[in-house]
XYZ file of C-alpha atoms in Angstrom:
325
model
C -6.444 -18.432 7.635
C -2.824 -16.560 7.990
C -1.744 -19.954 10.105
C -2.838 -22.301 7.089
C -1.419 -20.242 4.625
C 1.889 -19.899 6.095
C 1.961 -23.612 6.898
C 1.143 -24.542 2.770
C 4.442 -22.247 2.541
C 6.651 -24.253 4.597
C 5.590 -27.081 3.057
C 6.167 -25.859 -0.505
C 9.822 -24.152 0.615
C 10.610 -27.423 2.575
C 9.849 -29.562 -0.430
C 7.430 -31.426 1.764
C 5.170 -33.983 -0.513
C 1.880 -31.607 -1.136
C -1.074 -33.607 -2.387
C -4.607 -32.820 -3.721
C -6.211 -32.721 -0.504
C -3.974 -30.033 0.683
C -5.001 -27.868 -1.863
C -8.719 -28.433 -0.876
C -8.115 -28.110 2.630
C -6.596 -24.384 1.801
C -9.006 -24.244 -0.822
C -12.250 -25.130 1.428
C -10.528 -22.343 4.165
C -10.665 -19.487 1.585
C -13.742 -20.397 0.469
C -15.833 -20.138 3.836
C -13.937 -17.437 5.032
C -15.075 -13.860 5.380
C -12.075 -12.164 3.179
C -13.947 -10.618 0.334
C -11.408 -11.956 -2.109
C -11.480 -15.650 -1.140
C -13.097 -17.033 -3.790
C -10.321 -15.301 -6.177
C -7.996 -16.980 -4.132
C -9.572 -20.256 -4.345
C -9.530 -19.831 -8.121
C -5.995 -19.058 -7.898
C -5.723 -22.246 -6.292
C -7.112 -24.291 -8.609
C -5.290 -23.079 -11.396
C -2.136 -23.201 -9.963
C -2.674 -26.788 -9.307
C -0.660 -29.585 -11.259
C -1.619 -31.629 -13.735
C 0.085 -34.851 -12.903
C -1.690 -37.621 -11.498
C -0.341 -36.684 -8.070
C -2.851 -33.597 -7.505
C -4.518 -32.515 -10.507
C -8.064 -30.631 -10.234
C -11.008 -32.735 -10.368
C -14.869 -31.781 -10.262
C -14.389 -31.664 -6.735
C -11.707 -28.832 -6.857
C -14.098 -27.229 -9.354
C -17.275 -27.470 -6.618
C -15.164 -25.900 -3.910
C -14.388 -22.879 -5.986
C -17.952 -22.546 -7.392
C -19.241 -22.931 -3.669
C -16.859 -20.115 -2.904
C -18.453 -17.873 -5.644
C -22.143 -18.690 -4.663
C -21.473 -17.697 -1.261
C -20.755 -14.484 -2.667
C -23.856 -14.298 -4.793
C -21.014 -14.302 -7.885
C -23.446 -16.591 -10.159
C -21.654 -15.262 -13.304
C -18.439 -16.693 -12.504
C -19.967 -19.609 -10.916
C -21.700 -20.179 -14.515
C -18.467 -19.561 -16.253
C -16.845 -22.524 -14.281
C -19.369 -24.444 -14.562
C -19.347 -24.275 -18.673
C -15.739 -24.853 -18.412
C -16.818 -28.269 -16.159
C -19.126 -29.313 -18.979
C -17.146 -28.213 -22.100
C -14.256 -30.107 -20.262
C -16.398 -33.250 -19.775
C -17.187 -32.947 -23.484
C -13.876 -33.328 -24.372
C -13.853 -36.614 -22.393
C -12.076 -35.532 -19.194
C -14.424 -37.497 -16.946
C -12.825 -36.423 -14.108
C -14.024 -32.971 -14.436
C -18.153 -34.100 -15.024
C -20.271 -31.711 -13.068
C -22.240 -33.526 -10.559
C -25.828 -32.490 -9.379
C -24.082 -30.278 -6.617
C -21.759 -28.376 -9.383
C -25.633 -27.027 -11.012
C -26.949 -26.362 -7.433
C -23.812 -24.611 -6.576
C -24.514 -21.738 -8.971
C -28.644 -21.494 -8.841
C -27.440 -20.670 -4.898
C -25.344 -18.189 -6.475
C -27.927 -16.770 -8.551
C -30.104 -16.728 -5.488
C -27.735 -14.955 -3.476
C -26.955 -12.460 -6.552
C -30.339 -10.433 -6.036
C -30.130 -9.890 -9.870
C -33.048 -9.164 -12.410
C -32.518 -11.794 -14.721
C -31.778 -14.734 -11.441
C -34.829 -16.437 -11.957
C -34.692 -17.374 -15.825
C -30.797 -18.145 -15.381
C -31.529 -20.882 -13.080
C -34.401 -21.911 -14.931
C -31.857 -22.593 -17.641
C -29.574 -24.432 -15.322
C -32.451 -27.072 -14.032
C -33.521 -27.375 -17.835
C -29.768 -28.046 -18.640
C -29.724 -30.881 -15.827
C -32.839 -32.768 -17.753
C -30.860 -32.694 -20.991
C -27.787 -33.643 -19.741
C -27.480 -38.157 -19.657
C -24.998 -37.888 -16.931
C -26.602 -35.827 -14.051
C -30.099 -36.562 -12.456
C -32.065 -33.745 -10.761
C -32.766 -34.108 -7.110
C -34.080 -32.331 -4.300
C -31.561 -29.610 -3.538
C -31.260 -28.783 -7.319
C -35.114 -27.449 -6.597
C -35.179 -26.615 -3.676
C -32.936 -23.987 -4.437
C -34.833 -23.027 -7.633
C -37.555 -22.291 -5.144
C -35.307 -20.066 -2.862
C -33.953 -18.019 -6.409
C -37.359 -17.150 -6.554
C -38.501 -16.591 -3.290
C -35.592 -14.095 -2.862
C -36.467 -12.711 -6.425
C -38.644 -9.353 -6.661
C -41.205 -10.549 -9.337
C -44.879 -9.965 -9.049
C -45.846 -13.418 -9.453
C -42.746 -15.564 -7.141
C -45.231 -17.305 -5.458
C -46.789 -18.690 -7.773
C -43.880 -19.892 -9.720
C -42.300 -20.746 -6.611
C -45.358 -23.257 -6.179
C -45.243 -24.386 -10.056
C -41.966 -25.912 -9.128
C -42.961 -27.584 -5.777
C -46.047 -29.149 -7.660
C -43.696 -30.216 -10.264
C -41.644 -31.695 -7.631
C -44.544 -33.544 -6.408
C -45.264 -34.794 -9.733
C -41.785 -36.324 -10.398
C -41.911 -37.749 -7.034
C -45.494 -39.181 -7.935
C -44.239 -40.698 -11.561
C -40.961 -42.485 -9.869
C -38.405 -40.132 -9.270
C -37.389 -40.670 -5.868
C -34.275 -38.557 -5.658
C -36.957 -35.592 -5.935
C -39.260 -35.548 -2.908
C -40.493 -32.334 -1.622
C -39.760 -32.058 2.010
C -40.930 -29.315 4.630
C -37.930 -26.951 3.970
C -39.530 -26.894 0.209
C -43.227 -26.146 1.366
C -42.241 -23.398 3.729
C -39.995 -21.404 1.485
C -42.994 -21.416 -1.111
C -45.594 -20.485 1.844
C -42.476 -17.825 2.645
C -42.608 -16.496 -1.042
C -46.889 -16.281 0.109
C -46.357 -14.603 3.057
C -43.948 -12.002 1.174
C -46.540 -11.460 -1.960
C -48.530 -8.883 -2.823
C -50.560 -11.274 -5.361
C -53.780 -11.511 -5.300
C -55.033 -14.721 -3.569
C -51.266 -15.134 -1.772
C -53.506 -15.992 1.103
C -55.704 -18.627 -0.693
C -52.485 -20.475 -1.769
C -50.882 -20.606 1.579
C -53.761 -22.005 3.255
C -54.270 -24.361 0.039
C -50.161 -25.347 0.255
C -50.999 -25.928 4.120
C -53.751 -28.190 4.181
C -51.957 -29.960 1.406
C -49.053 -30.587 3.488
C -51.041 -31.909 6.199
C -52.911 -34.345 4.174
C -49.422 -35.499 2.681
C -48.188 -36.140 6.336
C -51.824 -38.108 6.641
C -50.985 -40.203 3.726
C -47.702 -41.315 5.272
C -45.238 -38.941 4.281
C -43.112 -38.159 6.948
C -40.784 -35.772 5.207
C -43.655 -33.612 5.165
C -43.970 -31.735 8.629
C -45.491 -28.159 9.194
C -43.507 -26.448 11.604
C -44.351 -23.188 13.246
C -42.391 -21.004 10.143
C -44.827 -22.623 7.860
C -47.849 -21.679 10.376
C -46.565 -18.505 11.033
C -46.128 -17.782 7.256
C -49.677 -18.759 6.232
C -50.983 -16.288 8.882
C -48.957 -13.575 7.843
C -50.071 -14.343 4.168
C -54.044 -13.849 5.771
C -53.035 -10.629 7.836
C -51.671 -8.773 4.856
C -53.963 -9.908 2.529
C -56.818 -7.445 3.414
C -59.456 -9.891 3.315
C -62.465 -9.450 6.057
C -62.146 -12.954 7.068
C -58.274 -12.559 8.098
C -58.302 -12.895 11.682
C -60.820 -16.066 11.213
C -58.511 -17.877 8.985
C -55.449 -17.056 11.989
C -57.645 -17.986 14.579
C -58.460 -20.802 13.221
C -54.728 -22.068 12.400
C -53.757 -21.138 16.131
C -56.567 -23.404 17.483
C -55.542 -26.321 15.161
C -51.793 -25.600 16.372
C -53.122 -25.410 19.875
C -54.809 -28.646 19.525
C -51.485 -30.414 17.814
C -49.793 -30.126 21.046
C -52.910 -31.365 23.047
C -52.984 -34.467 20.779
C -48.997 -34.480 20.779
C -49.304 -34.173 16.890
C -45.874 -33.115 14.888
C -47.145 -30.844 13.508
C -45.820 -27.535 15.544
C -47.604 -25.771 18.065
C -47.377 -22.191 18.210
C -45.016 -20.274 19.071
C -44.524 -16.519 19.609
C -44.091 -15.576 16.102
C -47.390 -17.536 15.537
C -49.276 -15.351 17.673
C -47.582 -12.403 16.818
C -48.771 -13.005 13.132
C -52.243 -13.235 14.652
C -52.510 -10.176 16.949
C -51.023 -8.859 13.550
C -53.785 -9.606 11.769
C -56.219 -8.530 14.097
C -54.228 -5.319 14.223
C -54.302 -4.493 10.558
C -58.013 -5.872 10.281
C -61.778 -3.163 10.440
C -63.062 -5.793 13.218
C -64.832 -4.587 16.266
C -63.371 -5.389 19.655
C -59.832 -5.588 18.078
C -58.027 -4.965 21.304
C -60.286 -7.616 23.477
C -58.966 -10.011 20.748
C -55.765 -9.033 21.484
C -55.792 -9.561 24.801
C -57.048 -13.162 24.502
C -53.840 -14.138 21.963
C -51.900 -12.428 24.794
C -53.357 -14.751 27.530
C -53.124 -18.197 25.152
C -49.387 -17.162 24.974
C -49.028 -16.484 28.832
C -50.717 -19.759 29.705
C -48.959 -21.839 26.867
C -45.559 -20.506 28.749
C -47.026 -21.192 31.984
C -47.607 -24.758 30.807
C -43.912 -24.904 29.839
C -43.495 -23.796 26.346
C -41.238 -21.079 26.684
C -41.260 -20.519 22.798
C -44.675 -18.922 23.211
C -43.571 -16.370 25.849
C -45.103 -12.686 24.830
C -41.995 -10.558 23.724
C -41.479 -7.061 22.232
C -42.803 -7.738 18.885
C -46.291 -9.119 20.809
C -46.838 -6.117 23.113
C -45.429 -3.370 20.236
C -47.721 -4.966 17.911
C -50.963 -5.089 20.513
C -49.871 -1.258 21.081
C -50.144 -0.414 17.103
C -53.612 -1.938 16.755
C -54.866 -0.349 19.347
């Protein structure tokens, strides 16, 4: 970063043409660099920029600086540029129209922010985006709705987090194409499941499961369950209490299982998979709990043995086996 900055100096004291894509190159550095203050420096940027046609900011310049903030979890200046984008746009300085990314930008920052008040803020923002005639709502726009409140501390995230994946699927259904729920989408809201302490958290996973692989059935191929969506569904079962637990992860092991028999795409387990399961059998009032155990233990030796490496017992498998016995 010292090497770049001293180099824009030279240029400047040398009189050296500077452009607008110098100023995002230095911009894009302090941005994604670790220096607490880069995003104030990236501002500083942009503001000290000209406003001749040679390098004057554009929505661009204005998405590298918001980026900048939302990487710090700084949503409220994030917001505050991106009203200045709007009420500039407005004015009729197209050049400075938000695009889809500039709203994204800052429900990532409201994500990241860990604040009480995230989740309605980026509510706002999405509803703003469906007002707005110039900006169409797409997949990243939710997708990050869905992490804001994944990573947000109310009761009920998981089921709002799966309100906005069905209403995904529903504006996919009715013609919207540039909104198509893919995997990452079902596995933060199975995530958000995993994490609850809702009643029927477990239901919904396995519900959001099955749907997804009746969806990959139907021919959508963005629509994949991969072992974090597996592995989140059993979690979901072991810490829901329910005396049928370590059925329901049994039973999602042997379908994994039997995806890599078939050579399905759907994922086959791995060992945070069967970790999640001797977990469950661990927290459950079953009989025999340490014979059960053992067996998970001996699928994930022979799954290694048969060259899945990703299944290989680790700490987390023998600590856990330990605990529940």
């Amino acid at each position: 970063m010292k090497c770049a900055e001293d180099m824009f100096q030279e240029m400047k004291g040398n009189n050296v043409p500077i452009s607008q894509i110098t100023y995002h190159v230095l911009m894009n550095i302090y941005g994604k660099s670790k220096d607490v203050n880069g995003a104030v420096k990236v501002e500083e940027l942009l503001r000290s920029m000209d406003h001749t046609d040679q390098f004057k900011p554009s929505e661009f310049s204005y998405n590298i600086c918001m980026d900048a903030y939302a990487r710090r979890g700084d949503h409220r200046k994030a917001t505050s540029l991106l009203e200045e984008m709007i009420s500039l746009t407005d004015q009729g300085n197209r050049e400075f129209q938000p695009t889809i990314h500039s709203f994204a930008s800052v429900v990532n920052a409201l994500a990241k922010s860990g604040d009480a008040d995230a989740v309605p803020r980026a509510e706002a923002i999405v509803q703003k985006v469906e007002e707005l005639d110039y900006v169409s709502s797409n997949s990243i726009l939710y997708n990050s709705l869905i992490d804001c409140l994944v990573k947000s501390r109310h009761r009920d995230n998981a089921a709002q987090a799966e309100e906005v994946l069905l209403r995904m699927e529903d504006m996919n259904r009715s013609g919207n194409s540039n909104v198509r729920p893919n995997s990452y989408a079902y596995s933060m809201v199975l995530t958000a499941c995993a994490r609850s302490k809702e009643p029927g958290a477990a239901e919904r996973a396995n519900r959001i499961m099955l749907r997804m692989e009746q969806l990959f059935k139907d021919g959508n191929s963005d629509v994949v369950a991969n072992s974090r969506c597996y592995s989140a569904v059993i979690t979901a079962w072991a810490r829901s209490n329910s005396p049928d637990a370590v059925d329901h992860a049994f039973t999602l092991i042997d379908r994994m299982e039997k995806n890599g028999r078939d050579g399905s795409p759907h994922s086959k387990p791995d060992a945070h998979c069967y970790n999640a399961c001797i977990h469950a059998i661990a927290k459950s009032q079953q009989r025999g709990k340490a014979r059960k155990c053992r067996e998970v233990l001996l699928r994930m030796s022979a799954a290694k043995d048969d060259g899945f490496h990703e299944a290989a017992p680790n700490l987390i498998t023998y600590s856990t086996i330990l605990n529940g016995e």
